[in-house]
Short mmCIF file of C-alpha atoms in Angstrom, two decimals:
data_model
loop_
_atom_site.label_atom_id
_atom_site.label_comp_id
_atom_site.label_asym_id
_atom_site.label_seq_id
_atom_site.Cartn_x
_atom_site.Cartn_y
_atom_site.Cartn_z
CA UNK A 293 112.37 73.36 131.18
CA UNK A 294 111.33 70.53 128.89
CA UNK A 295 112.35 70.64 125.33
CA UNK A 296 112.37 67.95 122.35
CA UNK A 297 116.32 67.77 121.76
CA UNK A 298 117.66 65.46 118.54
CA UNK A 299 119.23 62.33 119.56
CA UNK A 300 120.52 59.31 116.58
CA UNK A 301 118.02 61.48 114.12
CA UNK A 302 114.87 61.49 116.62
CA UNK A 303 113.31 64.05 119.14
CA UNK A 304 113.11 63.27 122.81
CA UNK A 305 111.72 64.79 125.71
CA UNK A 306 114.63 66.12 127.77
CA UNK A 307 115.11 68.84 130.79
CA UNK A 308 117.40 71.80 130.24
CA UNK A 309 118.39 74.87 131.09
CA UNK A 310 115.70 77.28 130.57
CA UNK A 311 116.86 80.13 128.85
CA UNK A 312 117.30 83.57 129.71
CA UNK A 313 116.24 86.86 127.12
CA UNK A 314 119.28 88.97 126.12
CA UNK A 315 119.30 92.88 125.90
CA UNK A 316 116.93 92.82 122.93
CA UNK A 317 114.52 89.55 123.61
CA UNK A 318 112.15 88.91 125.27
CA UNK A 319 111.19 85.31 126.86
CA UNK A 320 108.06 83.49 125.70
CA UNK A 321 105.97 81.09 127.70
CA UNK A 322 105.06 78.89 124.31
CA UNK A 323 102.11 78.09 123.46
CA UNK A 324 102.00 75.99 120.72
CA UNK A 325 104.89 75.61 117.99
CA UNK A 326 104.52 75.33 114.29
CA UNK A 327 105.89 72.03 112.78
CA UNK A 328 108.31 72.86 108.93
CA UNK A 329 110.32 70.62 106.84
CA UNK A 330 113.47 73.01 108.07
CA UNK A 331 112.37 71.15 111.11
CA UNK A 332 112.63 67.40 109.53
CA UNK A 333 115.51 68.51 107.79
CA UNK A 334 117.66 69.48 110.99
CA UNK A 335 116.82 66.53 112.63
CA UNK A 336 117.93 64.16 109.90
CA UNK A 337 121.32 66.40 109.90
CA UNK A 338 120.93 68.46 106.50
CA UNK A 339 120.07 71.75 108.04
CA UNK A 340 121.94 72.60 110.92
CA UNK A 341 121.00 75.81 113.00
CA UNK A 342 122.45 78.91 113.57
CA UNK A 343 125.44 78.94 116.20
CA UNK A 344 123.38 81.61 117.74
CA UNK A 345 120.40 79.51 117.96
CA UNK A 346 119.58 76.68 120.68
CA UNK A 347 120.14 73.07 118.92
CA UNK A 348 116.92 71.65 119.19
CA UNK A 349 113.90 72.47 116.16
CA UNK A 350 111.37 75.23 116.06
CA UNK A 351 111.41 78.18 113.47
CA UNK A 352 107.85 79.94 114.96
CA UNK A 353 106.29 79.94 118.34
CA UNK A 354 102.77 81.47 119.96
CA UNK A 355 102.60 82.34 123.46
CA UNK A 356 103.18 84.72 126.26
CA UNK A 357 105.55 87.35 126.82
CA UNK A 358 106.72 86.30 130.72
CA UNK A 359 110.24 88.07 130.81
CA UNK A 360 112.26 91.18 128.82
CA UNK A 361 115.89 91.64 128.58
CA UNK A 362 115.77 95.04 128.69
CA UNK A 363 113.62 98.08 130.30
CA UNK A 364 112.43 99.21 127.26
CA UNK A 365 110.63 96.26 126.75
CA UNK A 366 109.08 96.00 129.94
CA UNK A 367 105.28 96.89 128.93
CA UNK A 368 105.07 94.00 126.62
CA UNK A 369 105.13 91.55 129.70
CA UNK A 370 101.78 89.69 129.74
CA UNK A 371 101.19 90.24 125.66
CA UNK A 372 99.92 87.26 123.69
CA UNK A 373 102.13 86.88 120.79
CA UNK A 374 103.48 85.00 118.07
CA UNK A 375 107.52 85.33 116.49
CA UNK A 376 110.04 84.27 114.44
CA UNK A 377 112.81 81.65 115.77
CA UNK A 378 116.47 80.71 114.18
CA UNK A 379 115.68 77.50 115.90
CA UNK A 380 114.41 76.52 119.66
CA UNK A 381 110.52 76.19 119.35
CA UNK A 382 110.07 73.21 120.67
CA UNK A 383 110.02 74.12 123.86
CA UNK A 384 108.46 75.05 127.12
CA UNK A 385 110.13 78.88 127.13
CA UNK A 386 112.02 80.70 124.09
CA UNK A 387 114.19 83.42 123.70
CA UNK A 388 113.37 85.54 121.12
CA UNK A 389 114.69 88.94 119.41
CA UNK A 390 112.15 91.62 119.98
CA UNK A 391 112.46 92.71 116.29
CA UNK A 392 110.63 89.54 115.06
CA UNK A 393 107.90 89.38 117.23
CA UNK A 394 104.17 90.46 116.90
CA UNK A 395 100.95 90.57 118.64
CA UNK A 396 98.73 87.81 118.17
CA UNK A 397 96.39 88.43 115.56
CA UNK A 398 92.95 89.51 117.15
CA UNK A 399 90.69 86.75 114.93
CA UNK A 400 93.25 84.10 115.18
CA UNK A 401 93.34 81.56 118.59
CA UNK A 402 96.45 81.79 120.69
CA UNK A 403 97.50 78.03 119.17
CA UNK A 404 96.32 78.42 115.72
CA UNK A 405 98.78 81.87 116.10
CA UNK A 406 101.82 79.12 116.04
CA UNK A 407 101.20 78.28 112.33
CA UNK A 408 102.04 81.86 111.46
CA UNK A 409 105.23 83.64 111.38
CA UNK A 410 107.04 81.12 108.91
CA UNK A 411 104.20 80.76 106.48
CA UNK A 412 103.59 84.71 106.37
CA UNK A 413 106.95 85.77 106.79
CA UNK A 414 108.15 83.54 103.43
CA UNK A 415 104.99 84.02 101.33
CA UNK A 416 105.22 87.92 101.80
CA UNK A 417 108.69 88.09 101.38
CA UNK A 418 108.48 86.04 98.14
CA UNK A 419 104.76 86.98 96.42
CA UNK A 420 105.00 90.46 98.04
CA UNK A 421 105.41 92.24 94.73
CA UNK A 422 101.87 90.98 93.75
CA UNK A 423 100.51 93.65 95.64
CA UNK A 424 101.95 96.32 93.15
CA UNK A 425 101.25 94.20 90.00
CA UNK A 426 99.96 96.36 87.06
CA UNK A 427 97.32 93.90 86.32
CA UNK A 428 95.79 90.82 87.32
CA UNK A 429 98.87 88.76 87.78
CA UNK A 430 98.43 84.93 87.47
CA UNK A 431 100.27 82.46 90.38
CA UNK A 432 101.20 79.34 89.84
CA UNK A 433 101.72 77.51 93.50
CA UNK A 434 103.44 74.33 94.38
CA UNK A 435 102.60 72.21 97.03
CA UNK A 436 99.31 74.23 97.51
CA UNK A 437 98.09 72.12 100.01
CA UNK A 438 100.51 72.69 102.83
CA UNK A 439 101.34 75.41 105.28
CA UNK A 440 102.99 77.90 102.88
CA UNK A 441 100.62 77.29 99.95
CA UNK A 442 97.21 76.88 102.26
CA UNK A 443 98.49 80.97 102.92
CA UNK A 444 100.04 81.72 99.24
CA UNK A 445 97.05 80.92 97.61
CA UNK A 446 95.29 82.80 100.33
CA UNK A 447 97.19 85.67 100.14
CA UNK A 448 97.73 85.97 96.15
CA UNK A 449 94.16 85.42 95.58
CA UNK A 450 92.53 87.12 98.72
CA UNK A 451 95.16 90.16 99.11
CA UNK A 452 96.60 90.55 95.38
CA UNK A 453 93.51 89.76 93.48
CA UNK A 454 95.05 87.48 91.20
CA UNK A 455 94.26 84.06 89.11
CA UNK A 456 95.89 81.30 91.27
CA UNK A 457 96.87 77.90 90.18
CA UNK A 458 97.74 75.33 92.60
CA UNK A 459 99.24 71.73 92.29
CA UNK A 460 97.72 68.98 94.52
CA UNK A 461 96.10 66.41 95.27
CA UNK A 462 92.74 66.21 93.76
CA UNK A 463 91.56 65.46 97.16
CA UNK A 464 92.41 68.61 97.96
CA UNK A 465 90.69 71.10 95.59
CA UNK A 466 87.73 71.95 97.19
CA UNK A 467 88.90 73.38 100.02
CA UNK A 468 91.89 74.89 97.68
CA UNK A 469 89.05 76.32 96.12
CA UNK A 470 87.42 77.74 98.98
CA UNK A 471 91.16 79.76 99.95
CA UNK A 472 90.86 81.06 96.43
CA UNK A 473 92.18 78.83 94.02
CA UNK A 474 90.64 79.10 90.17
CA UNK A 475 92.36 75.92 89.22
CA UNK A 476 93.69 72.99 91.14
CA UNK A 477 95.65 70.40 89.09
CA UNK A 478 96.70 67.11 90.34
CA UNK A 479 100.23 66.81 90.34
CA UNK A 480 100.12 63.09 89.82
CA UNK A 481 98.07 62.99 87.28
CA UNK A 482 97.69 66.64 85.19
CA UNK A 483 100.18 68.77 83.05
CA UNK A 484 100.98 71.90 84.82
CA UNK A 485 103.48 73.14 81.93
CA UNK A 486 100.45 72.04 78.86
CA UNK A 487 97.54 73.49 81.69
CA UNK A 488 99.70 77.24 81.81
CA UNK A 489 101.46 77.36 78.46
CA UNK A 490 97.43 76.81 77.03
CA UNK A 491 96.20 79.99 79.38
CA UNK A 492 99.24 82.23 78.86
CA UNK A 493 101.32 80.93 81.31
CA UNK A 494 102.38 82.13 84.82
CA UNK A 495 103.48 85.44 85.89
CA UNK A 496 104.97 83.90 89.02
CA UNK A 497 105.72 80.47 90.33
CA UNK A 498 106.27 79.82 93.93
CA UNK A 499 108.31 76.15 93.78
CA UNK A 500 108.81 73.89 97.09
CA UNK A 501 110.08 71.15 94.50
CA UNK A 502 113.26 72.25 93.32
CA UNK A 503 115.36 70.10 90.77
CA UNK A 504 112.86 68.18 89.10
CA UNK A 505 110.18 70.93 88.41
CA UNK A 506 113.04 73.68 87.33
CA UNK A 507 112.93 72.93 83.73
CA UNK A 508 109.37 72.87 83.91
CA UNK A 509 108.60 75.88 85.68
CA UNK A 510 110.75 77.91 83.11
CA UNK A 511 108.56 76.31 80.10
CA UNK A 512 105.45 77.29 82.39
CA UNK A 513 106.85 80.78 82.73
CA UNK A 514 105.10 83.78 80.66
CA UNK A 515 107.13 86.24 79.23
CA UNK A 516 108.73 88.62 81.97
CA UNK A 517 107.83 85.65 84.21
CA UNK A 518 108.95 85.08 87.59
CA UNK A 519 110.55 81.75 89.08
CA UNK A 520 110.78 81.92 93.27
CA UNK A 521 112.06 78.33 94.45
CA UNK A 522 111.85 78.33 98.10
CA UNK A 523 112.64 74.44 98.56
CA UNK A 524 114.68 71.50 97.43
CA UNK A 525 111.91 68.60 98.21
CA UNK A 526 112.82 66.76 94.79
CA UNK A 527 116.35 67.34 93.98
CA UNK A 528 118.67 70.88 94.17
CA UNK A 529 120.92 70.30 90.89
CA UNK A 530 119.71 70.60 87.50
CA UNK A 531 120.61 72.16 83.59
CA UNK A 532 119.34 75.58 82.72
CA UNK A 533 118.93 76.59 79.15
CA UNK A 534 120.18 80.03 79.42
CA UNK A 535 118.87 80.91 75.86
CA UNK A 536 115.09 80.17 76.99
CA UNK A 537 115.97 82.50 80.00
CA UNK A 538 116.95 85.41 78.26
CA UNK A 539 114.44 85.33 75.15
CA UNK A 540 111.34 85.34 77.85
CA UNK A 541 113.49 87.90 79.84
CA UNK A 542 112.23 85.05 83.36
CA UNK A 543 113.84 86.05 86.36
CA UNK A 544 114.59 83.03 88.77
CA UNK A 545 115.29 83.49 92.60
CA UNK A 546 115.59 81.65 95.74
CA UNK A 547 115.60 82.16 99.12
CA UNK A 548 115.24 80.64 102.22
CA UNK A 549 113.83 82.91 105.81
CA UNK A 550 116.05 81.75 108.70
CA UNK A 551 119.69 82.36 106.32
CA UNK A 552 118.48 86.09 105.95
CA UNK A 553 120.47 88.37 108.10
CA UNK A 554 119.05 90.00 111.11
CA UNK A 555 118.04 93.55 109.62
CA UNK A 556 116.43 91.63 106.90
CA UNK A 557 114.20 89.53 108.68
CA UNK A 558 113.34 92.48 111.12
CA UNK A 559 112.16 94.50 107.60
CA UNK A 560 110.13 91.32 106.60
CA UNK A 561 108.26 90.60 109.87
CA UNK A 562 107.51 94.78 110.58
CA UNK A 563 106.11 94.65 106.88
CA UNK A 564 103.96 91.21 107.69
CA UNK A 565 102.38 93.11 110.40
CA UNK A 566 101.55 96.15 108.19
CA UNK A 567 100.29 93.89 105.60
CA UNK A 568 99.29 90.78 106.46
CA UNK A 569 97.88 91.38 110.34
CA UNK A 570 95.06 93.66 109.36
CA UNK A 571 93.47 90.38 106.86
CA UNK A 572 94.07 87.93 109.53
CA UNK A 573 92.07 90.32 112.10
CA UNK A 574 89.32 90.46 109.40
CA UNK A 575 89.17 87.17 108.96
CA UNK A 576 90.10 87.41 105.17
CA UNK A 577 93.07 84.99 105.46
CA UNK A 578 93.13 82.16 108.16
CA UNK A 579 96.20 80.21 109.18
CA UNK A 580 95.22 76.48 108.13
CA UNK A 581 96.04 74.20 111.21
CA UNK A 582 94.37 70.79 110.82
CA UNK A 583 96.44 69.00 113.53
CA UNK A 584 97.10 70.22 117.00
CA UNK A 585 99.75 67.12 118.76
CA UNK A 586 101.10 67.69 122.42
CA UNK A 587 104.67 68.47 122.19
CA UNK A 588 105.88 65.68 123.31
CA UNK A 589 104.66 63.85 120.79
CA UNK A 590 106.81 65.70 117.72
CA UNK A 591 108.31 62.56 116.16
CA UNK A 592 105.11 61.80 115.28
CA UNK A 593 104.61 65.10 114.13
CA UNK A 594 107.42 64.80 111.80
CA UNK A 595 106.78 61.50 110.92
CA UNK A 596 102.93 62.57 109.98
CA UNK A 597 104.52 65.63 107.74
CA UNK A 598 107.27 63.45 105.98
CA UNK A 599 104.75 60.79 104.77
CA UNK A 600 102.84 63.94 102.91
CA UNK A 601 98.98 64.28 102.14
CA UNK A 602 98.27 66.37 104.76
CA UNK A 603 96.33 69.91 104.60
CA UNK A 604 97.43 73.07 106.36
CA UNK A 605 99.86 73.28 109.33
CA UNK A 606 100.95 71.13 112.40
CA UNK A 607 101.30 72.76 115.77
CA UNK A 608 102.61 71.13 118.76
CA UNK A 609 100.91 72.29 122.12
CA UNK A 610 102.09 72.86 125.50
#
């Protein structure tokens, strides 16, 4: 089968093996793939994949259930879905555990379904706790123009009722706007600490930044705030004044989706489904996919994602 392998820090075309479902996979005829900076990241050599996981990128897939390792799994043959992937997306076929796979939403297109299982599955896991907030909670998210904060703001504002915040650019806001965003600052050029700490500040912040927005965040923080940083984009070591932390009683956490253990991830993408699939059949939350590129063509793809100012997802077709 043809898959983009890494070679000297770029993807190539190649032929290999194709693969072959274990006990509990199933085999997908792929669709489309989603493009994520995990992916840019294991290609320049900082984030390697799982031993268990084939070597080339590709966290989420859409497509066709063609084989099953196992009888039990035999009716799902012929079932348009989308899953979850350790790594080997980019690809023609893909071996996937059974336990993170779903049915393609019903309102969502078969290639738009690519752009799915990462953003959900980390925004859900993360802002999930929104959906028992006492009150209007208000969400502050970072990087609300890409593929995680395109659905955070979609899901805080659309599924949790609350006041969202979102940096961007200001080219950005109106359609940040029309996924549910109250307020849209511009990151280059607009306070988000002043903008919060003046409303109240944040109940939660969802951070893609890391390092250089830590101290930040904190000060953006309400009382009994929470901190999620979920990526390292501008730096991953920094000071923390521990005195701040425990006066406003802020509780920081991070996490990443593909490091979780198996039984974890199989809780997270069961609870997406029970969740999250019922808005995307409703139409109430969209995945945001702006640029479709044949697979082939996924240095480009990275190369469009790495220079930044770009809206929604990137899926590679087949």
């Amino acid at each position: 089968m043809l898959a983009m392998t890494v070679a000297d820090g770029k993807l190539i075309a190649d032929t290999v093996p194709d693969p072959e479902p274990g006990p509990e996979e199933v085999l997908i005829e792929v669709a489309a793939a989603g493009v994520n900076r995990a992916d840019l990241l294991q290609v320049a050599g900082h984030y390697p994949p799982p031993a268990d996981a084939p070597p080339w990128p590709g966290l989420e897939v859409s497509g066709t259930i063609v084989a099953v390792g196992g009888d039990e799994n035999s009716a799902l043959i012929g079932t348009e879905v989308c899953a979850l992937l350790s790594g080997g997306g980019y690809a023609e076929f893909a071996a996937v555990d059974a336990g993170l796979v779903t049915p393609k939403p019903e309102g969502v297109d078969l290639v738009d379904a690519a752009a799915l299982p990462e953003a959900a599955a980390t925004v859900y896991s993360n802002l999930g706790h929104l959906l028992d907030a006492p009150a209007r909670p208000r969400v502050l998210v970072h990087g609300g123009s890409g593929g995680i904060g395109t659905f955070a703001i979609q899901f805080a504002a659309g599924l949790a009722g609350a006041e969202v915040w979102a940096t961007a650019r200001a080219e950005f806001a109106a359609e940040l706007e029309a996924f549910g965003a109250e307020h849209v600052l511009d990151y280059r050029h607009e306070d988000f600490v002043a903008e919060l700490r003046a409303a109240g500040g944040a109940d939660t912040i969802l951070d893609i930044i890391g390092a250089a927005y830590f101290e930040g965040n904190l000060k953006a923080l309400a009382p009994d705030g929470r901190l999620v940083v979920i990526g390292l984009q501008q730096g991953r070591t920094t000071e923390i004044d521990l005195g701040r932390l425990l006066a406003k009683r802020h509780t920081v956490s991070g996490t990443t989706l593909r490091g979780r253990p198996l039984e974890q991830r199989h809780r997270i993408i069961a609870e997406v489904f029970e969740h999250i699939w019922p808005a995307l059949d409703s139409g109430a939350i969209t995945p945001v996919v702006t640029t479709r590129m044949p697979l082939t063509e996924a240095d480009e793809a990275h190369r469009v994602m790495g220079a930044g100012g770009h809206l929604g997802k990137i899926v590679l077709t087949l």
